[in-house]
């Protein structure tokens, strides 16, 4: 059953993506949510001649598309799902506990994307909210199944963020609060590591325990 509230929630997440500066301009990054009850995916639209996207800040529930885990459109009229739908679907298939995805083109994490580097574990917040070191996924073309598989490999079984090489980043959570929380800490981690390296090099650790766990 299509739930208008979930279409509204995903649109609001897209607005948040834009307000936080995680997606500048038009169609950079996107958001989606899985209804755990029936496994339907509520996801941002793809810009076309008839679906003009000024920016994600202008998104409303009526612009969202609903698809199955196989990518079949079940609600959306003439509107198509974002080009990155295969990546979102790959993550949902691989991680049953994940119900919200925030795919960003944010500046600090993109520095790691364009240099193909992992973000090393440097503080307890990364352990708690990102699942430790953040892995840079191998390069693949935008919108492909291969990109989805590479991101799933970088996320592994228990990470909440991954860098997408020459592209951006993806953060995941049980809900949008957790996915945006991961995104906030991802940007903070990326920024502090960039400056730490300018100061002479960060002290990376294999393990930094954080209690309590979330
Ligand atoms: Zn993207």
PDB file of C-alpha atoms and ligand atoms in Angstrom:
ATOM      1  CA  UNK A   1       0.000   0.000   0.000  1.00  0.00           C
ATOM      2  CA  UNK A   2       1.368   3.429  -0.964  1.00  0.00           C
ATOM      3  CA  UNK A   3       1.748   5.678   2.074  1.00  0.00           C
ATOM      4  CA  UNK A   4       1.586   9.410   1.374  1.00  0.00           C
ATOM      5  CA  UNK A   5       3.329  10.101   4.684  1.00  0.00           C
ATOM      6  CA  UNK A   6       6.425   8.176   3.540  1.00  0.00           C
ATOM      7  CA  UNK A   7       6.488  10.101   0.223  1.00  0.00           C
ATOM      8  CA  UNK A   8       6.369  13.278   2.305  1.00  0.00           C
ATOM      9  CA  UNK A   9       9.155  12.008   4.628  1.00  0.00           C
ATOM     10  CA  UNK A  10      11.506  11.229   1.698  1.00  0.00           C
ATOM     11  CA  UNK A  11      10.790  14.640   0.143  1.00  0.00           C
ATOM     12  CA  UNK A  12      11.556  16.265   3.500  1.00  0.00           C
ATOM     13  CA  UNK A  13      14.829  14.328   3.654  1.00  0.00           C
ATOM     14  CA  UNK A  14      15.691  15.664   0.175  1.00  0.00           C
ATOM     15  CA  UNK A  15      14.931  19.198   1.419  1.00  0.00           C
ATOM     16  CA  UNK A  16      17.188  18.542   4.419  1.00  0.00           C
ATOM     17  CA  UNK A  17      19.944  17.297   2.068  1.00  0.00           C
ATOM     18  CA  UNK A  18      19.810  20.622   0.261  1.00  0.00           C
ATOM     19  CA  UNK A  19      19.481  22.788   3.396  1.00  0.00           C
ATOM     20  CA  UNK A  20      22.522  21.132   4.982  1.00  0.00           C
ATOM     21  CA  UNK A  21      24.576  21.812   1.843  1.00  0.00           C
ATOM     22  CA  UNK A  22      25.058  18.077   1.252  1.00  0.00           C
ATOM     23  CA  UNK A  23      23.633  18.477  -2.249  1.00  0.00           C
ATOM     24  CA  UNK A  24      24.273  21.712  -4.065  1.00  0.00           C
ATOM     25  CA  UNK A  25      22.502  22.847  -7.222  1.00  0.00           C
ATOM     26  CA  UNK A  26      20.390  20.398  -9.190  1.00  0.00           C
ATOM     27  CA  UNK A  27      20.115  16.647  -8.771  1.00  0.00           C
ATOM     28  CA  UNK A  28      23.264  15.980  -6.739  1.00  0.00           C
ATOM     29  CA  UNK A  29      22.775  13.077  -4.360  1.00  0.00           C
ATOM     30  CA  UNK A  30      19.369  11.754  -3.331  1.00  0.00           C
ATOM     31  CA  UNK A  31      17.380  10.117  -0.529  1.00  0.00           C
ATOM     32  CA  UNK A  32      15.215   7.042  -0.143  1.00  0.00           C
ATOM     33  CA  UNK A  33      13.298   5.088   2.491  1.00  0.00           C
ATOM     34  CA  UNK A  34      12.205   1.449   2.720  1.00  0.00           C
ATOM     35  CA  UNK A  35       8.865   0.660   4.323  1.00  0.00           C
ATOM     36  CA  UNK A  36       9.856  -2.283   6.542  1.00  0.00           C
ATOM     37  CA  UNK A  37       6.265  -3.558   6.450  1.00  0.00           C
ATOM     38  CA  UNK A  38       5.945  -4.236   2.706  1.00  0.00           C
ATOM     39  CA  UNK A  39       9.528  -3.586   1.451  1.00  0.00           C
ATOM     40  CA  UNK A  40       8.424  -0.820  -0.958  1.00  0.00           C
ATOM     41  CA  UNK A  41      11.093   1.838  -1.606  1.00  0.00           C
ATOM     42  CA  UNK A  42      10.182   5.546  -1.611  1.00  0.00           C
ATOM     43  CA  UNK A  43      12.825   7.418  -3.622  1.00  0.00           C
ATOM     44  CA  UNK A  44      13.748  10.772  -5.196  1.00  0.00           C
ATOM     45  CA  UNK A  45      12.861  11.462  -8.848  1.00  0.00           C
ATOM     46  CA  UNK A  46      15.095  11.725 -11.918  1.00  0.00           C
ATOM     47  CA  UNK A  47      15.127  15.078 -13.729  1.00  0.00           C
ATOM     48  CA  UNK A  48      13.582  14.948 -17.216  1.00  0.00           C
ATOM     49  CA  UNK A  49      12.028  17.441 -19.666  1.00  0.00           C
ATOM     50  CA  UNK A  50       8.737  17.112 -17.777  1.00  0.00           C
ATOM     51  CA  UNK A  51      10.217  16.699 -14.297  1.00  0.00           C
ATOM     52  CA  UNK A  52      12.223  19.879 -13.787  1.00  0.00           C
ATOM     53  CA  UNK A  53      14.164  19.864 -10.535  1.00  0.00           C
ATOM     54  CA  UNK A  54      15.176  23.354  -9.460  1.00  0.00           C
ATOM     55  CA  UNK A  55      16.965  21.875  -6.459  1.00  0.00           C
ATOM     56  CA  UNK A  56      16.170  19.298  -3.779  1.00  0.00           C
ATOM     57  CA  UNK A  57      14.933  22.143  -1.563  1.00  0.00           C
ATOM     58  CA  UNK A  58      11.819  22.377  -3.758  1.00  0.00           C
ATOM     59  CA  UNK A  59      10.830  18.724  -3.400  1.00  0.00           C
ATOM     60  CA  UNK A  60       7.351  17.655  -2.292  1.00  0.00           C
ATOM     61  CA  UNK A  61       5.823  14.251  -1.585  1.00  0.00           C
ATOM     62  CA  UNK A  62       4.026  14.279  -4.942  1.00  0.00           C
ATOM     63  CA  UNK A  63       7.428  14.268  -6.718  1.00  0.00           C
ATOM     64  CA  UNK A  64       8.578  11.018  -5.097  1.00  0.00           C
ATOM     65  CA  UNK A  65       8.499   7.619  -6.809  1.00  0.00           C
ATOM     66  CA  UNK A  66       7.671   4.260  -5.219  1.00  0.00           C
ATOM     67  CA  UNK A  67       9.467   1.157  -6.506  1.00  0.00           C
ATOM     68  CA  UNK A  68       9.874  -2.496  -5.535  1.00  0.00           C
ATOM     69  CA  UNK A  69      13.161  -4.075  -4.428  1.00  0.00           C
ATOM     70  CA  UNK A  70      13.545  -5.230  -8.059  1.00  0.00           C
ATOM     71  CA  UNK A  71      13.157  -1.659  -9.350  1.00  0.00           C
ATOM     72  CA  UNK A  72       9.622  -1.926 -10.751  1.00  0.00           C
ATOM     73  CA  UNK A  73       7.721   1.368 -10.497  1.00  0.00           C
ATOM     74  CA  UNK A  74       4.489   1.032  -8.516  1.00  0.00           C
ATOM     75  CA  UNK A  75       3.674   4.724  -8.010  1.00  0.00           C
ATOM     76  CA  UNK A  76       4.900   7.935  -9.609  1.00  0.00           C
ATOM     77  CA  UNK A  77       2.919   8.473 -12.828  1.00  0.00           C
ATOM     78  CA  UNK A  78       5.318   9.704 -15.507  1.00  0.00           C
ATOM     79  CA  UNK A  79       8.076  10.425 -12.977  1.00  0.00           C
ATOM     80  CA  UNK A  80      11.114   8.130 -13.076  1.00  0.00           C
ATOM     81  CA  UNK A  81      13.217   7.156 -10.041  1.00  0.00           C
ATOM     82  CA  UNK A  82      16.666   8.734  -9.595  1.00  0.00           C
ATOM     83  CA  UNK A  83      19.430   7.375 -11.805  1.00  0.00           C
ATOM     84  CA  UNK A  84      21.045   6.039  -8.631  1.00  0.00           C
ATOM     85  CA  UNK A  85      18.106   3.749  -7.819  1.00  0.00           C
ATOM     86  CA  UNK A  86      20.206   0.589  -8.548  1.00  0.00           C
ATOM     87  CA  UNK A  87      22.682   1.639  -5.821  1.00  0.00           C
ATOM     88  CA  UNK A  88      19.886   2.250  -3.295  1.00  0.00           C
ATOM     89  CA  UNK A  89      18.287  -1.116  -4.134  1.00  0.00           C
ATOM     90  CA  UNK A  90      21.617  -2.967  -3.836  1.00  0.00           C
ATOM     91  CA  UNK A  91      22.084  -1.544  -0.334  1.00  0.00           C
ATOM     92  CA  UNK A  92      18.538  -2.420   0.775  1.00  0.00           C
ATOM     93  CA  UNK A  93      18.932  -5.981  -0.545  1.00  0.00           C
ATOM     94  CA  UNK A  94      22.282  -6.444   1.216  1.00  0.00           C
ATOM     95  CA  UNK A  95      21.377  -4.811   4.541  1.00  0.00           C
ATOM     96  CA  UNK A  96      17.890  -5.816   5.769  1.00  0.00           C
ATOM     97  CA  UNK A  97      18.161  -3.599   8.881  1.00  0.00           C
ATOM     98  CA  UNK A  98      18.747  -0.431   6.811  1.00  0.00           C
ATOM     99  CA  UNK A  99      15.598   1.532   5.934  1.00  0.00           C
ATOM    100  CA  UNK A 100      16.962   5.008   5.081  1.00  0.00           C
ATOM    101  CA  UNK A 101      19.657   6.099   2.627  1.00  0.00           C
ATOM    102  CA  UNK A 102      21.179   9.567   2.265  1.00  0.00           C
ATOM    103  CA  UNK A 103      23.417   9.803  -0.818  1.00  0.00           C
ATOM    104  CA  UNK A 104      25.416  13.052  -0.738  1.00  0.00           C
ATOM    105  CA  UNK A 105      27.754  15.031  -2.968  1.00  0.00           C
ATOM    106  CA  UNK A 106      29.078  16.939   0.043  1.00  0.00           C
ATOM    107  CA  UNK A 107      32.391  18.779  -0.127  1.00  0.00           C
ATOM    108  CA  UNK A 108      34.519  17.180   2.609  1.00  0.00           C
ATOM    109  CA  UNK A 109      33.700  13.562   1.861  1.00  0.00           C
ATOM    110  CA  UNK A 110      34.090  14.300  -1.863  1.00  0.00           C
ATOM    111  CA  UNK A 111      37.747  15.210  -1.190  1.00  0.00           C
ATOM    112  CA  UNK A 112      38.240  11.547  -0.257  1.00  0.00           C
ATOM    113  CA  UNK A 113      36.141  10.431  -3.246  1.00  0.00           C
ATOM    114  CA  UNK A 114      38.325  12.321  -5.730  1.00  0.00           C
ATOM    115  CA  UNK A 115      41.548  11.053  -4.177  1.00  0.00           C
ATOM    116  CA  UNK A 116      40.282   7.478  -3.743  1.00  0.00           C
ATOM    117  CA  UNK A 117      41.198   7.391  -0.061  1.00  0.00           C
ATOM    118  CA  UNK A 118      39.559   5.789   2.967  1.00  0.00           C
ATOM    119  CA  UNK A 119      38.844   7.961   6.023  1.00  0.00           C
ATOM    120  CA  UNK A 120      40.892   6.367   8.839  1.00  0.00           C
ATOM    121  CA  UNK A 121      39.406   5.707  12.286  1.00  0.00           C
ATOM    122  CA  UNK A 122      40.483   8.718  14.339  1.00  0.00           C
ATOM    123  CA  UNK A 123      37.924   9.113  17.129  1.00  0.00           C
ATOM    124  CA  UNK A 124      35.220   7.321  19.107  1.00  0.00           C
ATOM    125  CA  UNK A 125      32.395   8.980  17.166  1.00  0.00           C
ATOM    126  CA  UNK A 126      33.522   7.249  14.000  1.00  0.00           C
ATOM    127  CA  UNK A 127      33.389   3.904  15.809  1.00  0.00           C
ATOM    128  CA  UNK A 128      29.908   4.608  17.165  1.00  0.00           C
ATOM    129  CA  UNK A 129      28.180   6.349  14.287  1.00  0.00           C
ATOM    130  CA  UNK A 130      30.041   5.270  11.135  1.00  0.00           C
ATOM    131  CA  UNK A 131      31.129   1.750  12.082  1.00  0.00           C
ATOM    132  CA  UNK A 132      34.856   2.637  12.137  1.00  0.00           C
ATOM    133  CA  UNK A 133      37.081   3.433   9.161  1.00  0.00           C
ATOM    134  CA  UNK A 134      35.112   4.643   6.118  1.00  0.00           C
ATOM    135  CA  UNK A 135      36.019   2.723   2.954  1.00  0.00           C
ATOM    136  CA  UNK A 136      36.226   4.302  -0.502  1.00  0.00           C
ATOM    137  CA  UNK A 137      34.318   2.069  -2.937  1.00  0.00           C
ATOM    138  CA  UNK A 138      35.991   1.106  -6.208  1.00  0.00           C
ATOM    139  CA  UNK A 139      35.071   3.296  -9.159  1.00  0.00           C
ATOM    140  CA  UNK A 140      32.101   2.421 -11.342  1.00  0.00           C
ATOM    141  CA  UNK A 141      29.917   4.421 -13.719  1.00  0.00           C
ATOM    142  CA  UNK A 142      27.010   6.403 -12.265  1.00  0.00           C
ATOM    143  CA  UNK A 143      23.705   4.518 -12.222  1.00  0.00           C
ATOM    144  CA  UNK A 144      25.144   1.039 -12.817  1.00  0.00           C
ATOM    145  CA  UNK A 145      24.597  -2.225 -10.933  1.00  0.00           C
ATOM    146  CA  UNK A 146      28.393  -2.407 -10.586  1.00  0.00           C
ATOM    147  CA  UNK A 147      28.419   0.864  -8.636  1.00  0.00           C
ATOM    148  CA  UNK A 148      25.799  -0.580  -6.288  1.00  0.00           C
ATOM    149  CA  UNK A 149      27.867  -3.724  -5.730  1.00  0.00           C
ATOM    150  CA  UNK A 150      31.032  -1.719  -5.069  1.00  0.00           C
ATOM    151  CA  UNK A 151      29.237   0.453  -2.497  1.00  0.00           C
ATOM    152  CA  UNK A 152      27.727  -2.616  -0.799  1.00  0.00           C
ATOM    153  CA  UNK A 153      31.254  -4.078  -0.536  1.00  0.00           C
ATOM    154  CA  UNK A 154      32.556  -0.834   1.019  1.00  0.00           C
ATOM    155  CA  UNK A 155      29.690  -0.719   3.536  1.00  0.00           C
ATOM    156  CA  UNK A 156      30.233  -4.355   4.517  1.00  0.00           C
ATOM    157  CA  UNK A 157      27.933  -5.803   7.150  1.00  0.00           C
ATOM    158  CA  UNK A 158      28.137  -3.083   9.781  1.00  0.00           C
ATOM    159  CA  UNK A 159      29.277   0.293   8.421  1.00  0.00           C
ATOM    160  CA  UNK A 160      26.948   3.281   8.131  1.00  0.00           C
ATOM    161  CA  UNK A 161      28.912   5.286   5.555  1.00  0.00           C
ATOM    162  CA  UNK A 162      30.999   4.744   2.434  1.00  0.00           C
ATOM    163  CA  UNK A 163      32.869   6.990   0.012  1.00  0.00           C
ATOM    164  CA  UNK A 164      31.986   6.621  -3.692  1.00  0.00           C
ATOM    165  CA  UNK A 165      35.135   7.107  -5.787  1.00  0.00           C
ATOM    166  CA  UNK A 166      35.111  10.182  -8.078  1.00  0.00           C
ATOM    167  CA  UNK A 167      31.499  10.800  -7.045  1.00  0.00           C
ATOM    168  CA  UNK A 168      30.404  11.409  -3.418  1.00  0.00           C
ATOM    169  CA  UNK A 169      29.305   9.451  -0.372  1.00  0.00           C
ATOM    170  CA  UNK A 170      26.450   7.376   0.977  1.00  0.00           C
ATOM    171  CA  UNK A 171      25.157   7.166   4.547  1.00  0.00           C
ATOM    172  CA  UNK A 172      22.662   4.627   5.817  1.00  0.00           C
ATOM    173  CA  UNK A 173      20.568   4.072   8.933  1.00  0.00           C
ATOM    174  CA  UNK A 174      17.537   2.389  10.400  1.00  0.00           C
ATOM    175  CA  UNK A 175      15.747   5.718   9.849  1.00  0.00           C
ATOM    176  CA  UNK A 176      16.518   9.185   8.458  1.00  0.00           C
ATOM    177  CA  UNK A 177      17.623  10.507  11.866  1.00  0.00           C
ATOM    178  CA  UNK A 178      20.379   7.889  11.998  1.00  0.00           C
ATOM    179  CA  UNK A 179      21.356   8.284   8.328  1.00  0.00           C
ATOM    180  CA  UNK A 180      21.681  12.081   8.691  1.00  0.00           C
ATOM    181  CA  UNK A 181      23.538  11.611  11.978  1.00  0.00           C
ATOM    182  CA  UNK A 182      26.032   9.403  10.099  1.00  0.00           C
ATOM    183  CA  UNK A 183      26.278  12.034   7.364  1.00  0.00           C
ATOM    184  CA  UNK A 184      27.030  14.779   9.912  1.00  0.00           C
ATOM    185  CA  UNK A 185      29.817  12.687  11.452  1.00  0.00           C
ATOM    186  CA  UNK A 186      31.116  11.656   8.041  1.00  0.00           C
ATOM    187  CA  UNK A 187      31.563  15.301   7.023  1.00  0.00           C
ATOM    188  CA  UNK A 188      33.153  16.144  10.396  1.00  0.00           C
ATOM    189  CA  UNK A 189      35.522  13.164  10.107  1.00  0.00           C
ATOM    190  CA  UNK A 190      36.495  14.032   6.534  1.00  0.00           C
ATOM    191  CA  UNK A 191      37.132  17.682   7.420  1.00  0.00           C
ATOM    192  CA  UNK A 192      39.178  16.930  10.541  1.00  0.00           C
ATOM    193  CA  UNK A 193      41.288  14.311   8.748  1.00  0.00           C
ATOM    194  CA  UNK A 194      42.059  16.728   5.898  1.00  0.00           C
ATOM    195  CA  UNK A 195      43.215  19.375   8.385  1.00  0.00           C
ATOM    196  CA  UNK A 196      44.927  16.791  10.621  1.00  0.00           C
ATOM    197  CA  UNK A 197      47.023  15.687   7.681  1.00  0.00           C
ATOM    198  CA  UNK A 198      47.934  19.327   6.998  1.00  0.00           C
ATOM    199  CA  UNK A 199      49.111  19.528  10.634  1.00  0.00           C
ATOM    200  CA  UNK A 200      51.581  16.724  10.068  1.00  0.00           C
ATOM    201  CA  UNK A 201      49.419  13.612   9.917  1.00  0.00           C
ATOM    202  CA  UNK A 202      46.511  12.112  11.837  1.00  0.00           C
ATOM    203  CA  UNK A 203      46.933   9.292  14.358  1.00  0.00           C
ATOM    204  CA  UNK A 204      44.823   6.509  12.903  1.00  0.00           C
ATOM    205  CA  UNK A 205      43.808   3.609  15.143  1.00  0.00           C
ATOM    206  CA  UNK A 206      42.583   0.094  14.415  1.00  0.00           C
ATOM    207  CA  UNK A 207      40.073   0.333  17.229  1.00  0.00           C
ATOM    208  CA  UNK A 208      38.604   3.035  19.467  1.00  0.00           C
ATOM    209  CA  UNK A 209      35.821   1.728  21.684  1.00  0.00           C
ATOM    210  CA  UNK A 210      32.844   3.969  22.258  1.00  0.00           C
ATOM    211  CA  UNK A 211      30.348   3.323  25.029  1.00  0.00           C
ATOM    212  CA  UNK A 212      27.427   3.308  25.024  1.00  0.00           C
ATOM    213  CA  UNK A 213      26.885   1.814  21.598  1.00  0.00           C
ATOM    214  CA  UNK A 214      23.938   3.271  19.740  1.00  0.00           C
TER     215      UNK A 214
HETATM  216 ZN1  LIG B   1      25.402  10.810  -6.947  1.00  0.00          ZN
END
